[in-house]
Short mmCIF file of C-alpha atoms in Angstrom, two decimals:
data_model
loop_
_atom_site.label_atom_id
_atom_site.label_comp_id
_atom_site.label_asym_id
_atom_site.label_seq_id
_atom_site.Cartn_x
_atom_site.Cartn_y
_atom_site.Cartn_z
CA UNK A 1 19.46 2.63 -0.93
CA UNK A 2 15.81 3.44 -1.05
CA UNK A 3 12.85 1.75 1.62
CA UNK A 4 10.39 0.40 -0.02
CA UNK A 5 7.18 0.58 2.27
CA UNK A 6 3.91 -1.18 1.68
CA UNK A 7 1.26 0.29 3.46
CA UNK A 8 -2.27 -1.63 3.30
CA UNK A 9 -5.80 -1.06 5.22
CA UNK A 10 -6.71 -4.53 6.52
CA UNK A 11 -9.87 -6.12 7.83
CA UNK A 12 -9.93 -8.41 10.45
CA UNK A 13 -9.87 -11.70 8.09
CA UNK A 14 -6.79 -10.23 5.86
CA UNK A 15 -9.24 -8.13 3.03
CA UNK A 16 -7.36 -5.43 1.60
CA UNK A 17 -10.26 -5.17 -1.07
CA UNK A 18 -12.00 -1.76 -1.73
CA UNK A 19 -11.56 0.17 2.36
CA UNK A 20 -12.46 3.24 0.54
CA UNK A 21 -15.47 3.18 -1.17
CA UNK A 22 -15.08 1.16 -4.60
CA UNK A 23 -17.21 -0.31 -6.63
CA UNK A 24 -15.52 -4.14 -6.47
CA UNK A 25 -17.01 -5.68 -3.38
CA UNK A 26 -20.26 -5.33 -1.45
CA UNK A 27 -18.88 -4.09 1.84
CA UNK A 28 -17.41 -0.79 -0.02
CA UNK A 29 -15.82 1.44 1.99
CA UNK A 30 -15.42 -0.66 5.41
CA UNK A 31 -12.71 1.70 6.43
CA UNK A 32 -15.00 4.87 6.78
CA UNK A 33 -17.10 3.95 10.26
CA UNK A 34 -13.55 3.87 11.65
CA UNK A 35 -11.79 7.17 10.79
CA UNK A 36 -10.40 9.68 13.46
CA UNK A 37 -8.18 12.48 13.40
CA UNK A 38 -5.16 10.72 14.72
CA UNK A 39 -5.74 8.12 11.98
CA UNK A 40 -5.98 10.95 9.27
CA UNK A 41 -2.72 12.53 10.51
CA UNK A 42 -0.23 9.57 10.83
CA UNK A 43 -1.64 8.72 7.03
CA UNK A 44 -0.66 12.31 6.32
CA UNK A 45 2.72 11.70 7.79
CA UNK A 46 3.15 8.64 5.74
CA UNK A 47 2.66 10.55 2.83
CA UNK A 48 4.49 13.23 3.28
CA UNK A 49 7.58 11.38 4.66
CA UNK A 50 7.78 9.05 0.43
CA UNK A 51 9.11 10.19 -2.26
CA UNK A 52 7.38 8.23 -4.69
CA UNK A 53 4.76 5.45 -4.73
CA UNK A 54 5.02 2.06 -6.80
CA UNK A 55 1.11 0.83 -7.69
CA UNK A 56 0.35 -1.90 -9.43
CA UNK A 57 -2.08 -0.61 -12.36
CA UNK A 58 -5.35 -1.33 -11.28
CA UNK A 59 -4.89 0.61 -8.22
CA UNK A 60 -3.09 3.53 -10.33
CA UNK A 61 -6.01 3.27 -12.15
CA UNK A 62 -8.40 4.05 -9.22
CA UNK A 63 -5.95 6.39 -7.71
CA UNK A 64 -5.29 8.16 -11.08
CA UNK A 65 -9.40 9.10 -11.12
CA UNK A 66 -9.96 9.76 -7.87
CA UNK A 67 -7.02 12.06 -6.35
CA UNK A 68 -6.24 14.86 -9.01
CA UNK A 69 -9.40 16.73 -8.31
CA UNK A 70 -8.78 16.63 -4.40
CA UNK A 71 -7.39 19.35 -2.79
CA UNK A 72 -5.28 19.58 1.04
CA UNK A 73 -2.10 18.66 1.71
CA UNK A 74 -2.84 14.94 1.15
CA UNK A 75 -4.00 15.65 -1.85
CA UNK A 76 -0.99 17.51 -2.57
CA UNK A 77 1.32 15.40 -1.61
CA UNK A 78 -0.13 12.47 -3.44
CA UNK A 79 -0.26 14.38 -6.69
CA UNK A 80 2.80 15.76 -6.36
CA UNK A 81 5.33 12.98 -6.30
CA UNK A 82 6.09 10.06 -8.82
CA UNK A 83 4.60 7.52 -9.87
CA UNK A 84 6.02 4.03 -10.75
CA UNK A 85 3.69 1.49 -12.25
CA UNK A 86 3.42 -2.09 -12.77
CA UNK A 87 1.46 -3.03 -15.83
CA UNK A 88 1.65 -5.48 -18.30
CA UNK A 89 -0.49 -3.54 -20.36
CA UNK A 90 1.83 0.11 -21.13
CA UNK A 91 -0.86 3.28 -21.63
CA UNK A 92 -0.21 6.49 -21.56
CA UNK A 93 0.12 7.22 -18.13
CA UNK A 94 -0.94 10.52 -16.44
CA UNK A 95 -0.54 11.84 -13.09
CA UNK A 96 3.32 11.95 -12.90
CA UNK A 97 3.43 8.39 -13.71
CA UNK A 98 6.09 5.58 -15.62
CA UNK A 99 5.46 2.02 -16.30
CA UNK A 100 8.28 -0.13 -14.77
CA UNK A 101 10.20 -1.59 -17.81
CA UNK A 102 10.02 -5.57 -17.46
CA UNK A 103 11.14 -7.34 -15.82
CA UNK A 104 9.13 -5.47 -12.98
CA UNK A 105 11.09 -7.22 -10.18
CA UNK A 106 14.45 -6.04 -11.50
CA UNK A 107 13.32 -2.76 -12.05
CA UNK A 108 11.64 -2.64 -8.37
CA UNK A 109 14.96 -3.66 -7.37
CA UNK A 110 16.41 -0.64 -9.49
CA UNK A 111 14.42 1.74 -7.79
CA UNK A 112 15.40 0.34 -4.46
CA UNK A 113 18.95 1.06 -5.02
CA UNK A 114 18.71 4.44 -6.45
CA UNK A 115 19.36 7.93 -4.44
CA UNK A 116 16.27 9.34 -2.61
CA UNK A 117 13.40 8.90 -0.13
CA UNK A 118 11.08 5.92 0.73
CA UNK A 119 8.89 4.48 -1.87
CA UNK A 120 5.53 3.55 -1.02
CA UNK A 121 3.06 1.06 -2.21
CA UNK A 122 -0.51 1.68 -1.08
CA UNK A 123 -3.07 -0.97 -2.34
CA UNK A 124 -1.75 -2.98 -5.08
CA UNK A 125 -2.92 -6.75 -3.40
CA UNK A 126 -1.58 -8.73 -6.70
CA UNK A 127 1.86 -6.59 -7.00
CA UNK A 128 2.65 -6.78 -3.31
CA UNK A 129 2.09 -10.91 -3.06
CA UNK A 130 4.84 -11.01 -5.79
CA UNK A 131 7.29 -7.93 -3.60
CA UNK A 132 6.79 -9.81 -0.40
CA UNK A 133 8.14 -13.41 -2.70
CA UNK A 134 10.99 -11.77 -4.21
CA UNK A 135 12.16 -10.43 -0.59
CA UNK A 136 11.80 -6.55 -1.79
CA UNK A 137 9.68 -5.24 0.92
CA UNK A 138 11.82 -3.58 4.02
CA UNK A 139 8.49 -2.58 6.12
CA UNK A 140 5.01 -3.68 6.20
CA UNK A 141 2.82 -1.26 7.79
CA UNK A 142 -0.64 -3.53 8.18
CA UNK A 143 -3.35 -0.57 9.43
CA UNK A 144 -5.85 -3.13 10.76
CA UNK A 145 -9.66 -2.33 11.00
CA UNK A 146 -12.36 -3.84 13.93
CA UNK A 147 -14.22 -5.37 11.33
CA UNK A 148 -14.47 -8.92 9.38
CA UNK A 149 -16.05 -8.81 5.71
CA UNK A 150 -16.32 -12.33 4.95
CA UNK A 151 -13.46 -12.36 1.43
CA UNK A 152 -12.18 -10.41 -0.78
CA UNK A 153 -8.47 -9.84 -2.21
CA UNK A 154 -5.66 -10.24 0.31
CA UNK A 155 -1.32 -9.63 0.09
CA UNK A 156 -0.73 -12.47 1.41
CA UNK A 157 1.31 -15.07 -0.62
CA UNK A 158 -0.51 -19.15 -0.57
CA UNK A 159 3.01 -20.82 -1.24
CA UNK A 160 3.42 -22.73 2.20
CA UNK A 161 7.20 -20.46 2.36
CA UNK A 162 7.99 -19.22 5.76
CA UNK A 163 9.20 -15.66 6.40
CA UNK A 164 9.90 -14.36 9.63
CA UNK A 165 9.13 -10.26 10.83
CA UNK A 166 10.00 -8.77 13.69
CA UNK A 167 7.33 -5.95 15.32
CA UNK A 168 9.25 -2.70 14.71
CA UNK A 169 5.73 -0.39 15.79
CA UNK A 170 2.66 -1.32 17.51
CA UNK A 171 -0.17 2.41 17.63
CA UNK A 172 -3.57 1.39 18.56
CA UNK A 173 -5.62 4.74 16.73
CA UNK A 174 -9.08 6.31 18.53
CA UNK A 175 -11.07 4.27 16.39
CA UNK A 176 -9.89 1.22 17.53
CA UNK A 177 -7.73 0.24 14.14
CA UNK A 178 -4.28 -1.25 15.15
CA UNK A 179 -1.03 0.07 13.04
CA UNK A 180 1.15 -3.14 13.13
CA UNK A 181 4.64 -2.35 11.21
CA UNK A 182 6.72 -5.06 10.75
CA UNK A 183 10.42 -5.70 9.32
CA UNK A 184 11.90 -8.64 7.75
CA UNK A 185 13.51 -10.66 10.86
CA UNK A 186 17.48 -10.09 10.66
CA UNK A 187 17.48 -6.80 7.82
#
């Protein structure tokens, strides 16, 4: 059975919204004042350590443009492995990428019990509301940043349930961002 891993940067007030420098909100690139080197090497880790990653489209989308003419080992790694990708809208897809065949949660759930290493899902706000709902997530690594920007798109589902974590990792970085990783209480 695989892990499936989301991984999100995270402001202050629970924005997930455009840390690196996109064009969809007006405090682009809030995660940049707050790099370091430790930072940069447990996200290389990360990386290195999935097999795969499972975006929803939009961020494939972003990703898709923006990491195939990188070079570096991150750069490597992250165009090196699979892709799996939720979209309602099928493309062709580039960059070592397949759309999930829907249903996406039963395909998700597909993955999960397949041979192989962890599968990551960086970004992806919408896809990883409806992952954390169906009870598919088995970590939550929430890389929090010393800084509020007022709104913008957050993971977090509105639908009054109650789910309880437990605090598996707590790394305070140089910069002053917090790595919280959390598991599902009792899994």
């Amino acid at each position: 059975m695989r892990r499936l891993i989301v991984t999100e940067f995270m402001t202050l007030d629970g924005v997930v919204e455009a840390p690196g420098g996109e064009p969809t909100h007006r405090h682009s690139g809030w995660t940049i004042p707050f790099s370091s080197d430790d930072l940069r090497a447990f996200k290389l880790s990360e990386v290195l350590e999935a097999e795969s990653l499972l975006l929803g489209r939009r961020t494939y989308e972003q990703f898709a443009d923006a990491w195939p003419p990188r070079e570096g080992e991150f750069a490597d790694a992250m165009n090196g492995m699979a892709k799996h990708v939720a979209t309602s809208r099928p493309r062709e897809l580039v960059w070592n990428a397949t759309a999930l065949e829907p249903p996406v949660r039963s395909s998700v759930q597909s993955l999960k019990d397949g041979d192989g290493g962890p599968i990551l899902v960086a970004g992806s706000a919408s896809l990883v509301r409806s992952l954390l709902v169906w009870g598919l997530v088995d970590e939550l690594r929430l890389l929090v940043y010393p800084v509020m920007i007022g709104g913008g798109l957050r993971i977090f589902p509105d639908d009054r349930e109650k789910w309880t974590f437990e605090l598996a990792q707590l790394t305070r970085f140089e910069s002053d961002a917090v790595l919280h990783t959390y598991r599902l209480a009792g899994s």
